[in-house]
Coordinates of C-alpha atoms in Angstrom, one line a residue:
M1 CA 131.0 92.2 66.8
G2 CA 129.8 93.5 70.1
L3 CA 133.4 94.2 71.3
A4 CA 134.3 96.0 68.1
I5 CA 131.1 98.1 68.1
S6 CA 131.6 99.1 71.7
G7 CA 134.2 101.5 70.3
T8 CA 131.1 103.7 69.7
A9 CA 130.8 104.2 73.4
L10 CA 134.5 105.0 73.8
G11 CA 134.3 107.6 70.9
G12 CA 131.2 109.1 72.6
I13 CA 133.2 109.7 75.8
I14 CA 136.4 111.0 74.1
F15 CA 134.9 113.2 71.4
N16 CA 132.4 114.7 73.8
Q17 CA 135.2 115.8 76.1
V18 CA 137.4 117.0 73.2
L19 CA 134.6 119.1 71.7
E20 CA 133.8 120.6 75.1
Q21 CA 137.4 121.7 75.7
L22 CA 137.8 123.0 72.1
L23 CA 134.6 125.0 72.2
Q24 CA 135.6 126.6 75.5
S25 CA 138.9 127.7 73.9
D26 CA 139.7 130.3 71.2
V27 CA 139.6 127.7 68.5
G28 CA 136.0 128.3 67.6
F29 CA 133.2 126.0 66.5
G30 CA 134.4 125.5 62.9
W31 CA 137.9 124.3 63.8
A32 CA 136.6 122.3 66.8
V33 CA 134.5 120.3 64.4
R34 CA 137.3 120.0 61.9
V35 CA 139.8 118.7 64.5
V36 CA 137.3 115.9 65.4
G37 CA 136.7 115.3 61.7
F38 CA 140.5 114.9 61.0
V39 CA 140.9 112.5 63.8
I40 CA 138.0 110.4 62.5
L41 CA 139.4 110.6 59.0
A42 CA 142.8 109.3 60.2
L43 CA 141.1 106.4 62.0
V44 CA 139.0 105.5 58.9
I45 CA 142.0 105.5 56.6
Y46 CA 143.9 103.2 59.0
M47 CA 140.8 100.9 59.2
S48 CA 140.5 100.8 55.4
L49 CA 144.1 99.9 54.9
S50 CA 144.3 97.3 57.6
V51 CA 141.1 95.3 56.9
R52 CA 141.2 92.4 54.5
P53 CA 138.4 90.1 53.4
F54 CA 138.6 86.4 54.5
A55 CA 137.2 85.1 51.2
P56 CA 137.5 86.3 47.6
R57 CA 134.6 88.5 46.6
R58 CA 132.1 87.2 44.1
P59 CA 129.8 89.3 41.9
R60 CA 126.4 89.9 43.4
G61 CA 123.6 92.4 43.2
L62 CA 123.5 95.5 45.5
F63 CA 120.2 94.3 47.0
I64 CA 118.4 91.0 47.5
L65 CA 114.9 92.3 47.7
G66 CA 113.5 88.8 47.9
A67 CA 114.9 88.6 51.4
F68 CA 112.1 90.8 52.6
K69 CA 109.7 88.0 51.7
Q70 CA 111.3 86.0 54.5
K71 CA 109.1 86.8 57.5
P72 CA 111.8 86.4 60.3
Y73 CA 114.1 88.8 58.4
L74 CA 111.2 91.2 57.7
F75 CA 110.1 91.4 61.3
T76 CA 113.7 91.7 62.5
N77 CA 114.1 94.8 60.4
F78 CA 110.7 96.2 61.5
A79 CA 112.0 95.8 65.1
F80 CA 115.2 97.6 64.4
F81 CA 113.4 100.4 62.5
S82 CA 111.1 100.9 65.4
G83 CA 113.9 100.6 67.9
L84 CA 115.9 103.3 66.1
L85 CA 112.9 105.5 66.0
G86 CA 112.7 105.5 69.8
V87 CA 116.2 104.9 71.0
Y88 CA 117.7 108.3 70.0
I89 CA 115.0 110.5 71.6
P90 CA 116.3 110.4 75.2
L91 CA 119.9 110.5 74.0
F92 CA 119.4 113.7 71.9
Y93 CA 117.5 115.6 74.7
M94 CA 119.1 114.3 77.8
V95 CA 121.3 117.4 78.4
E96 CA 118.4 119.7 77.7
Y97 CA 116.2 117.7 80.1
S98 CA 118.8 117.8 82.8
L99 CA 119.2 121.6 82.5
S100 CA 115.4 122.0 82.7
H101 CA 115.4 120.2 86.1
G102 CA 118.0 122.5 87.6
M103 CA 121.2 120.6 86.9
E104 CA 124.4 122.7 86.7
N105 CA 125.5 123.2 83.1
N106 CA 128.9 121.5 83.5
F107 CA 127.3 118.4 85.2
A108 CA 124.5 118.3 82.6
Q109 CA 127.1 118.2 79.7
H110 CA 128.8 115.3 81.4
Q111 CA 125.6 113.2 81.2
V112 CA 126.6 112.3 77.6
A113 CA 129.9 110.8 78.9
F114 CA 128.0 109.0 81.7
Y115 CA 125.6 107.1 79.3
N116 CA 128.4 106.4 76.9
A117 CA 130.5 104.9 79.6
A118 CA 127.6 102.7 80.7
S119 CA 126.8 101.7 77.1
F120 CA 130.4 100.4 76.7
F121 CA 129.2 97.3 78.6
G122 CA 125.8 97.4 77.0
W123 CA 127.3 97.1 73.5
F124 CA 129.3 93.8 74.0
I125 CA 127.7 92.0 77.0
P126 CA 124.4 91.2 75.2
N127 CA 126.4 89.7 72.3
A128 CA 128.4 87.5 74.6
V129 CA 125.3 86.4 76.5
G130 CA 123.4 86.0 73.2
D131 CA 125.9 83.4 72.0
R132 CA 124.9 81.2 74.9
L133 CA 121.2 82.0 75.4
G134 CA 120.2 83.0 71.9
C135 CA 120.5 86.4 70.3
F136 CA 116.7 86.7 69.7
N137 CA 116.1 85.9 73.4
I138 CA 118.5 88.5 74.6
S139 CA 117.2 91.0 72.0
I140 CA 113.7 90.6 73.4
F141 CA 115.0 91.3 76.9
T142 CA 117.0 94.4 75.7
Y143 CA 113.9 95.9 74.0
L144 CA 111.7 95.3 77.0
A145 CA 114.3 96.8 79.3
C146 CA 114.4 99.9 77.1
V147 CA 110.6 100.1 77.1
L148 CA 110.6 100.3 80.9
T149 CA 113.5 102.7 81.1
C150 CA 112.1 105.1 78.4
L151 CA 108.7 105.2 80.2
L152 CA 110.4 106.0 83.5
W153 CA 112.4 108.8 81.9
T154 CA 110.3 111.7 83.3
S155 CA 110.1 110.2 86.7
A156 CA 113.8 111.2 87.2
Q157 CA 113.5 114.7 88.5
S158 CA 116.7 115.4 90.5
P159 CA 120.4 115.4 89.4
V160 CA 121.0 112.1 91.2
T161 CA 118.0 110.2 89.8
I162 CA 118.6 111.7 86.3
T163 CA 122.2 110.4 86.4
I164 CA 121.1 107.0 87.7
W165 CA 118.5 106.8 84.9
N166 CA 121.1 107.8 82.4
V167 CA 123.5 105.1 83.4
C168 CA 120.7 102.5 83.3
Y169 CA 119.6 103.5 79.9
G170 CA 123.2 103.4 78.7
L171 CA 123.4 99.8 79.9
F172 CA 120.4 98.7 78.0
Y173 CA 120.2 100.6 74.7
G174 CA 123.5 99.3 73.3
G175 CA 122.0 95.9 72.7
V176 CA 119.5 97.4 70.3
F177 CA 122.4 98.1 67.9
S178 CA 124.9 95.3 68.7
L179 CA 122.4 92.4 68.5
Y180 CA 121.0 93.5 65.1
S181 CA 123.7 91.9 63.0
Q182 CA 123.4 88.7 65.0
T183 CA 119.7 88.4 64.6
V184 CA 119.9 89.2 60.9
A185 CA 122.6 86.6 60.5
Q186 CA 120.4 84.0 62.1
S187 CA 117.6 85.0 59.7
C188 CA 119.9 84.6 56.6
P189 CA 119.7 81.2 54.9
N190 CA 122.9 81.7 53.0
I191 CA 126.0 82.9 54.9
S192 CA 127.5 84.4 51.7
D193 CA 124.6 86.8 51.5
M194 CA 124.8 87.9 55.1
G195 CA 126.6 91.2 54.3
T196 CA 123.9 92.2 51.8
Y197 CA 121.2 91.2 54.3
I198 CA 122.7 93.4 57.0
G199 CA 123.5 96.3 54.6
Q200 CA 120.2 96.6 53.0
G201 CA 118.4 96.1 56.3
S202 CA 120.4 98.8 57.9
A203 CA 119.7 101.1 55.0
F204 CA 115.9 100.6 55.5
C205 CA 116.1 101.0 59.2
S206 CA 118.2 104.1 59.1
F207 CA 115.1 106.1 58.3
G208 CA 113.8 105.3 61.7
A209 CA 117.0 106.9 63.2
L210 CA 116.5 109.9 61.0
A211 CA 112.9 110.5 62.0
G212 CA 113.0 109.8 65.8
A213 CA 114.8 112.7 67.2
P214 CA 113.1 115.5 65.2
I215 CA 109.6 114.0 66.0
G216 CA 110.7 113.8 69.7
G217 CA 111.8 117.4 69.6
L218 CA 108.5 118.5 68.1
L219 CA 106.6 116.7 70.8
I220 CA 108.8 118.2 73.6
R221 CA 108.1 121.7 72.3
Q222 CA 104.4 121.1 72.0
Y223 CA 103.5 118.8 74.9
G224 CA 106.6 118.4 77.1
Y225 CA 109.0 115.5 77.8
L226 CA 106.3 113.0 78.9
S227 CA 105.0 112.8 75.3
A228 CA 108.5 112.2 74.0
S229 CA 109.0 109.5 76.7
M230 CA 105.8 107.8 75.6
L231 CA 106.8 107.9 71.9
S232 CA 110.2 106.4 72.8
G233 CA 108.7 103.7 75.0
G234 CA 105.9 103.0 72.5
A235 CA 108.4 102.6 69.6
M236 CA 110.5 100.3 71.8
F237 CA 107.4 98.2 72.7
L238 CA 106.5 97.8 69.0
A239 CA 110.1 96.7 68.4
A240 CA 109.8 94.2 71.1
C241 CA 106.6 92.8 69.6
C242 CA 108.3 92.5 66.2
V243 CA 111.4 90.7 67.5
I244 CA 109.2 88.3 69.5
T245 CA 107.3 87.6 66.3
A246 CA 110.5 87.0 64.4
R247 CA 111.8 84.7 67.1
L248 CA 108.5 82.6 67.2
L249 CA 108.6 82.3 63.4
L250 CA 112.1 80.7 63.7
D251 CA 111.1 78.4 66.6
K252 CA 107.8 78.3 68.5
A253 CA 109.4 76.5 71.5
L254 CA 109.8 78.9 74.4
F255 CA 112.8 77.6 76.3
V256 CA 115.3 77.1 73.5
V257 CA 118.3 79.0 72.3
V258 CA 117.3 81.2 69.4

């Protein structure tokens, strides 16, 4: 799962450069976006035609609302919701932040490629390590690393330190996404319901992703980047607390693979 989802980082690098080149040409904004859309459409069509289920489908409900009565699953989703609330704020405003600290426009635009390149490793390494040390254990480490990184965001003031911070954040935030399906799978009592558990949980948590960046932007305009950094770090800390709770509900022993 981690290796497959690391394609997100590759797409972030490629499409960022493609859009930048197209927008600087005579193509215009409309067709620049359409070109990217057509490429994505072709990839989605190929994926849809090439993927086959391993087992025959059986009829089931769209949701299993009773799953939210299971406390490990509930706290895992609270963690992901809070994580999504905080994770996108630095990503959305990194270029603007870089420009506000005197970075040249071309180099500032490349910050997107830098954190995506670093996140390529951050997407699949936590999953690989999680198989050996426990996905909940690694998820706790990932969230706590994001807490520290987010709170240190505004301490990066020069082009060099901003770029270093960007790469560090790229290494850590990928685990927020890639470990979610593993932690949900471990909270699911019936493997045949795992897809529904992941799907309905992702639908609930997506509202955190929807709200985080606009709230962060409002805070930046009103109070500056430090307030957005505190919101991002605070949301990540709440996520860490929730995933710790879920992990202890599954197994209270500290030094075990969970």
